[in-house]
Coordinates of C-alpha atoms in Angstrom, one line a residue:
M80 CA 0.2 0.1 0.0
T81 CA 1.4 3.4 -0.9
R82 CA 2.1 5.6 1.9
T83 CA 0.9 9.2 2.1
L84 CA 3.3 12.3 2.0
A85 CA 2.6 12.8 5.7
Q86 CA 3.3 9.4 6.6
L87 CA 6.7 9.6 4.8
V88 CA 7.5 12.9 6.6
R89 CA 6.5 11.2 9.9
D90 CA 8.5 8.2 9.1
Y91 CA 11.8 10.3 8.2
M92 CA 11.5 12.3 11.4
E93 CA 11.2 9.2 13.4
E94 CA 14.3 7.8 11.9
R95 CA 16.2 10.9 12.3
R96 CA 15.3 11.2 16.1
I97 CA 16.3 7.6 16.4
H98 CA 19.6 8.2 14.6
R99 CA 20.2 11.2 16.9
N100 CA 19.4 9.4 20.2
R101 CA 21.4 6.3 19.6
L102 CA 25.1 6.3 21.0
V103 CA 26.6 4.2 18.2
T104 CA 25.2 4.4 14.7
K105 CA 24.8 1.4 12.6
D106 CA 28.0 2.1 10.7
G107 CA 29.8 2.1 13.9
H108 CA 30.4 6.0 14.6
C109 CA 29.9 7.3 18.1
N110 CA 27.0 9.8 18.3
I111 CA 28.1 11.9 21.3
E112 CA 28.7 15.6 21.8
Y113 CA 31.4 17.1 24.0
G114 CA 30.2 20.4 25.6
N115 CA 32.0 23.1 27.9
L116 CA 35.7 22.2 26.9
R117 CA 38.2 24.5 28.4
Y118 CA 40.4 26.4 26.0
S119 CA 43.3 24.6 27.4
N120 CA 41.7 21.2 26.3
R121 CA 41.0 22.6 22.9
F122 CA 44.6 23.8 22.7
A123 CA 45.6 20.1 23.2
Y124 CA 44.2 19.2 19.7
L125 CA 46.8 21.6 18.1
L126 CA 49.6 19.7 20.0
D127 CA 48.5 16.6 18.6
L128 CA 48.2 18.0 15.1
W129 CA 48.9 14.6 13.5
T130 CA 45.8 12.9 15.0
T131 CA 43.8 16.1 14.7
I132 CA 44.3 16.1 10.8
L133 CA 44.0 12.4 10.3
E134 CA 40.5 12.5 12.0
L135 CA 39.4 15.3 9.6
R136 CA 37.4 14.6 6.3
M137 CA 39.3 14.0 3.3
S138 CA 37.9 17.3 1.8
F139 CA 39.3 19.2 4.7
V140 CA 42.5 17.6 4.6
M141 CA 43.0 18.5 0.8
I142 CA 42.0 22.0 1.6
L143 CA 44.7 22.2 4.4
F144 CA 47.1 20.4 2.0
T145 CA 46.7 23.1 -0.7
A146 CA 46.4 26.0 1.6
S147 CA 49.8 25.0 3.3
Y148 CA 51.7 24.9 0.0
L149 CA 50.0 28.1 -1.5
F150 CA 50.8 30.1 2.0
S151 CA 54.3 28.9 2.1
W152 CA 55.2 29.8 -1.7
F153 CA 53.4 33.2 -0.9
F154 CA 55.4 33.7 2.4
F155 CA 58.8 33.0 0.9
S156 CA 57.8 35.0 -2.4
V157 CA 57.4 38.1 -0.3
I158 CA 60.9 37.5 1.4
W159 CA 62.6 37.0 -2.3
Y160 CA 60.7 40.1 -3.2
W161 CA 62.2 42.2 -0.2
I162 CA 65.7 40.7 -1.0
A163 CA 65.1 41.9 -4.7
Y164 CA 64.0 45.3 -3.3
S165 CA 67.1 45.7 -1.0
N166 CA 69.3 45.1 -3.6
G167 CA 67.6 47.3 -6.1
D168 CA 66.7 44.4 -8.5
L169 CA 62.9 45.6 -9.2
W170 CA 61.9 47.0 -12.5
W171 CA 60.5 50.1 -11.1
Q172 CA 63.8 50.7 -9.4
Y173 CA 65.3 51.0 -12.9
P174 CA 68.7 49.1 -12.4
S175 CA 71.7 50.2 -14.4
P176 CA 72.8 47.8 -17.2
D177 CA 75.8 46.8 -15.2
H178 CA 73.7 45.9 -12.2
N179 CA 74.5 42.7 -10.4
P180 CA 71.1 41.1 -9.2
C181 CA 70.7 38.7 -6.3
I182 CA 68.3 36.6 -8.4
I183 CA 68.3 36.9 -12.1
N184 CA 65.1 37.7 -13.7
V185 CA 63.2 38.4 -10.3
Y186 CA 62.0 41.9 -10.8
G187 CA 58.4 41.7 -9.2
L188 CA 56.0 39.9 -6.9
T189 CA 54.9 37.6 -9.6
T190 CA 58.3 36.4 -10.6
A191 CA 59.3 36.3 -7.1
F192 CA 56.3 33.9 -6.4
L193 CA 57.3 31.9 -9.4
Y194 CA 61.0 31.7 -8.1
S195 CA 59.7 30.6 -4.8
L196 CA 57.6 27.9 -6.2
T197 CA 60.4 26.5 -8.1
T198 CA 62.8 26.6 -5.3
Q199 CA 60.5 24.8 -2.8
M200 CA 59.4 22.3 -5.2
T201 CA 62.7 21.7 -6.7
V202 CA 61.3 21.2 -10.1
G203 CA 64.7 22.7 -11.7
Y204 CA 65.7 26.3 -12.5
S205 CA 65.5 27.7 -15.9
I206 CA 65.8 31.6 -16.4
R207 CA 65.4 32.6 -12.6
V208 CA 68.7 31.7 -11.1
I209 CA 70.4 33.0 -7.6
T210 CA 73.6 34.5 -7.8
P211 CA 76.5 34.1 -5.2
L212 CA 76.6 37.9 -4.7
C213 CA 74.0 38.1 -1.9
P214 CA 74.6 35.8 1.3
D215 CA 71.1 36.6 2.7
A216 CA 69.6 35.1 -0.5
I217 CA 71.9 31.9 -0.2
T218 CA 70.5 31.6 3.6
L219 CA 66.9 32.1 2.5
L220 CA 67.4 29.4 -0.3
V221 CA 68.7 26.8 2.3
I222 CA 65.8 27.7 4.9
Q223 CA 63.2 27.4 2.2
T224 CA 64.6 24.1 0.9
V225 CA 64.5 22.5 4.4
I226 CA 60.9 23.8 5.3
G227 CA 59.6 22.7 2.0
T228 CA 61.2 19.2 2.6
I229 CA 59.4 19.1 5.9
I230 CA 56.1 20.1 4.4
K231 CA 56.3 17.4 1.7
S232 CA 57.2 14.8 4.3
F233 CA 54.4 15.7 6.5
W234 CA 51.7 15.7 4.1
C235 CA 53.1 12.5 2.3
G236 CA 52.8 10.8 5.7
I237 CA 49.2 12.2 6.3
I238 CA 48.1 11.2 2.7
I239 CA 49.4 7.8 3.1
S240 CA 48.0 7.2 6.7
K241 CA 44.6 8.5 5.7
F242 CA 44.2 6.2 2.9
S243 CA 45.5 3.1 4.9
L244 CA 43.5 3.9 8.1
P245 CA 42.3 0.6 9.5
K246 CA 38.8 2.0 9.8
K247 CA 38.7 1.9 6.2
R248 CA 39.2 -1.9 6.3
A249 CA 36.2 -2.0 8.7
K250 CA 33.8 -0.8 5.8
T251 CA 34.1 -4.2 4.4
I252 CA 32.9 -5.9 7.5
H253 CA 29.1 -6.2 7.5
F254 CA 26.8 -6.8 10.3
S255 CA 23.1 -7.7 9.8
E256 CA 20.7 -4.7 10.2
T257 CA 18.5 -6.5 12.6
A258 CA 19.2 -9.3 15.5
V259 CA 17.0 -12.2 16.0
I260 CA 16.0 -14.3 19.1
S261 CA 15.0 -17.9 18.6
P262 CA 16.0 -21.4 20.0
K263 CA 19.7 -22.6 19.1
N264 CA 21.6 -25.6 20.5
G265 CA 18.7 -26.3 23.0
A266 CA 18.8 -22.7 24.5
L267 CA 17.2 -19.5 23.6
C268 CA 19.6 -17.1 21.9
L269 CA 19.9 -13.7 20.6
Q270 CA 21.7 -13.8 17.2
V271 CA 23.5 -11.6 15.0
R272 CA 25.0 -12.2 11.6
V273 CA 28.4 -10.9 10.5
A274 CA 30.2 -11.1 7.2
N275 CA 33.6 -10.3 5.8
L276 CA 33.3 -9.0 2.1
R277 CA 36.9 -9.4 1.4
K278 CA 38.7 -12.9 0.6
T279 CA 41.7 -11.8 3.0
L280 CA 41.0 -13.1 6.4
M281 CA 40.5 -11.3 9.7
V282 CA 43.0 -13.1 12.0
G283 CA 42.7 -13.2 15.9
S284 CA 39.0 -12.1 15.8
H285 CA 37.3 -11.4 19.2
I286 CA 33.4 -10.7 19.4
Y287 CA 31.8 -9.2 22.4
G288 CA 29.0 -6.9 23.2
K289 CA 27.8 -4.0 25.6
L290 CA 24.2 -3.5 26.7
L291 CA 23.7 0.2 27.2
R292 CA 20.9 1.3 29.4
T293 CA 19.9 3.9 32.2
T294 CA 19.8 2.1 35.8
V295 CA 19.3 3.0 39.3
T296 CA 21.5 1.9 41.9
P297 CA 20.1 0.5 45.4
E298 CA 21.7 3.8 46.9
G299 CA 19.5 5.7 44.4
E300 CA 22.1 6.9 42.0
T301 CA 20.9 7.1 38.5
I302 CA 23.5 5.8 35.8
I303 CA 22.7 7.2 32.3
M304 CA 24.9 4.8 30.4
D305 CA 25.3 1.7 32.4
Q306 CA 27.5 -0.7 30.6
I307 CA 26.6 -4.6 30.9
K308 CA 28.9 -7.2 29.2
I309 CA 27.2 -9.2 26.8
D310 CA 29.1 -12.6 25.8
F311 CA 28.8 -13.8 22.3
L312 CA 29.8 -17.1 20.8
V313 CA 29.9 -19.0 17.6
D314 CA 30.0 -22.8 17.4
A315 CA 33.7 -22.7 17.5
G316 CA 34.0 -20.4 20.3
K317 CA 34.6 -16.8 20.7
D318 CA 38.2 -16.2 20.2
N319 CA 40.4 -16.6 17.2
L320 CA 37.7 -17.3 14.8
F321 CA 38.0 -18.6 11.3
F322 CA 36.5 -15.7 9.5
A323 CA 36.4 -17.1 5.9
C324 CA 32.6 -16.9 5.6
P325 CA 29.5 -15.3 7.2
L326 CA 29.3 -16.0 10.9
T327 CA 26.2 -16.3 13.1
L328 CA 27.1 -14.8 16.5
Y329 CA 24.7 -15.7 19.4
H330 CA 24.2 -14.9 22.9
V331 CA 22.6 -17.3 25.4
I332 CA 19.9 -15.8 27.3
D333 CA 20.1 -17.5 30.5
K334 CA 19.4 -16.3 34.2
T335 CA 22.6 -14.2 34.0
S336 CA 21.7 -12.4 30.8
P337 CA 19.8 -9.0 30.9
F338 CA 17.5 -10.4 28.3
Y339 CA 16.2 -13.1 30.5
E340 CA 13.2 -10.8 32.1
M341 CA 12.2 -9.6 28.8
A342 CA 9.5 -11.1 26.6
V343 CA 8.0 -10.9 23.1
D344 CA 5.4 -8.5 24.3
T345 CA 7.7 -6.3 26.5
L346 CA 10.8 -6.2 24.2
Q347 CA 9.8 -3.0 22.3
Q348 CA 8.7 -1.2 25.5
Q349 CA 12.6 -1.4 26.9
E350 CA 15.2 1.3 26.5
F351 CA 18.5 0.0 25.7
E352 CA 21.1 -0.2 23.1
L353 CA 23.1 -3.3 22.2
V354 CA 26.4 -2.5 20.9
V355 CA 28.4 -5.5 19.3
F356 CA 32.2 -5.2 18.7
L357 CA 34.5 -7.2 16.7
D358 CA 38.3 -6.9 17.2
A359 CA 40.6 -8.4 14.6
T360 CA 43.8 -8.0 12.6
D361 CA 43.9 -7.9 8.8
E362 CA 46.5 -10.5 7.5
S363 CA 47.3 -8.6 4.4
T364 CA 48.3 -5.3 6.3
N365 CA 48.7 -6.5 9.7
F366 CA 46.6 -3.5 10.9
F367 CA 44.2 -4.0 13.9
C368 CA 40.7 -2.5 13.5
Q369 CA 37.6 -2.6 15.4
V370 CA 34.1 -3.0 13.7
R371 CA 31.0 -2.1 15.8
T372 CA 27.3 -1.6 15.2
S373 CA 24.3 -1.3 17.5
Y374 CA 20.9 -2.5 17.9
I375 CA 17.8 -0.9 19.5
P376 CA 14.6 -2.8 20.7
R377 CA 12.9 -2.1 17.4
E378 CA 15.8 -3.8 15.4
I379 CA 15.5 -6.9 17.4
M380 CA 12.9 -9.5 16.0
W381 CA 11.7 -12.1 18.2
G382 CA 10.7 -15.6 16.9
Y383 CA 12.7 -15.3 13.6
D384 CA 16.3 -16.9 12.5
F385 CA 18.5 -16.1 9.8
F386 CA 18.0 -17.7 6.5
P387 CA 21.0 -20.2 5.5
I388 CA 23.2 -18.4 2.8
I389 CA 26.1 -20.9 2.6
S390 CA 25.9 -23.8 0.2
R391 CA 27.9 -26.2 -2.0
S392 CA 27.8 -26.5 -5.7
K393 CA 28.0 -29.6 -7.6
D394 CA 31.6 -29.4 -7.9
G395 CA 32.3 -28.9 -4.2
T396 CA 32.7 -25.4 -4.2
Y397 CA 31.3 -23.4 -1.1
C398 CA 29.2 -20.5 -2.2
V399 CA 27.8 -17.4 -0.2
D400 CA 24.6 -15.8 -1.5
F401 CA 25.0 -12.1 0.0
S402 CA 21.6 -11.4 -1.6
E403 CA 20.0 -13.5 1.3
F404 CA 22.2 -11.9 4.0
A405 CA 19.4 -9.8 5.5
R406 CA 16.7 -12.3 5.1
V407 CA 15.0 -13.9 8.3
V408 CA 12.5 -16.7 8.4
P409 CA 9.8 -17.2 11.3
I410 CA 10.6 -20.2 13.8
L411 CA 8.5 -21.4 16.5
T412 CA 9.9 -19.7 19.6
P413 CA 8.6 -19.3 23.2
H414 CA 7.3 -15.9 24.2
C415 CA 10.1 -15.5 27.1
A416 CA 13.2 -17.0 28.1
H417 CA 11.6 -18.1 31.6
C418 CA 9.3 -20.4 29.8
F419 CA 11.7 -21.9 27.3
N420 CA 12.1 -25.2 29.5
N421 CA 8.5 -24.9 30.7
E422 CA 6.6 -27.5 28.4
T423 CA 3.1 -26.0 29.2
A424 CA 4.3 -22.4 28.1
H425 CA 6.8 -23.3 25.7
N426 CA 4.6 -22.8 22.2
S427 CA 2.6 -20.0 23.8
D428 CA 3.5 -17.4 20.9
L429 CA 0.2 -16.4 19.5
R430 CA 1.7 -15.8 16.0
Y431 CA 1.7 -19.6 15.4
N432 CA -1.6 -21.4 15.4
T433 CA -0.3 -24.8 16.5
E434 CA -1.4 -27.1 19.2
D435 CA 2.0 -28.7 19.4
Q436 CA 4.0 -28.7 22.6
G437 CA 7.3 -29.5 24.2
L438 CA 9.8 -31.6 22.1
K439 CA 7.2 -32.0 19.2
G440 CA 7.0 -28.1 19.1
R441 CA 10.8 -27.8 18.7
Q442 CA 10.9 -30.4 16.1
S443 CA 8.2 -28.6 14.1
S444 CA 10.5 -25.3 14.0
V445 CA 12.5 -27.2 11.5
N446 CA 9.6 -26.9 9.0
L447 CA 9.0 -23.4 10.0
R448 CA 12.6 -22.6 8.8
R449 CA 11.6 -23.2 5.2
V450 CA 9.1 -20.6 5.3
H451 CA 10.6 -17.6 3.3
L452 CA 10.0 -14.1 4.8
N453 CA 11.5 -11.1 2.9
I454 CA 12.3 -8.2 5.5

């Protein structure tokens, strides 16, 4: 059904509000503001100039890159112009035919700028050449050459580091847009899917999560961003994963889990943010990187499971169908973790009109996995 313009505007404003209120965005950026910083703290950004520039956008880096060269060329051109003026080399000073200039063919600000550019970039001299008659000109030549080398070395390092930042590698690690809650290995689990879009492996992979929510301590203190550790596993463990194909991470919802007291009808009423982290090292560059994403209650689907996307072709090749990466299918699931082992309440999810209970209900969930649902 086609939505009206008012509905589209309302949905857009709701998405903006959610994006603004979450701590970690879906692509891993931390959405936090720092206010009332002292001037001494702001000055620390200038002291750590290297990191400050690396954190800027590429467009700002290119603006600073261009501005630094233009400013240095113009600054030294003014000094070359002053040297030529002191020696009487300028055209409006009408030097005599037997006059000995400090720099040949530098007779104005434009020619001084061209000579400054040629000197700093070492592109080779042509018609504008320094003479050995002015010691101050020779001194300035040495100073500009050294400063020009420093500027080139600095920006060369910045550009290379900017293109090789580990967070660029994190762009090719993709988390599922939604998390699901369903039975797995005899337990009720919260599951997240993650995939490496490159063929180069991520070695030493480590996965974990943090549940962020506002809590009130027994002493009456309100903690705005209380962090609760969430352990994620895969079938092979949680450390040093073989990350060659998409993995499904799962968190067991037991009595120690903060999700234990939640149910299918109360999940959307909760206020929390689940942040999932993946720490790993890229084997091709040996750079360590951290990939993170977050899930809010509306992005967690109770009673669904991820559709299988790994298969084998007739010739035995393993194939991954990324077009089904975000696809989920309904699966028979209890409405809360407390009643998972309760045979009477195990199949109380009203979305499924079935009279099966207990173990028979668990076996029927295998058939429900074959029902396709595009989300």
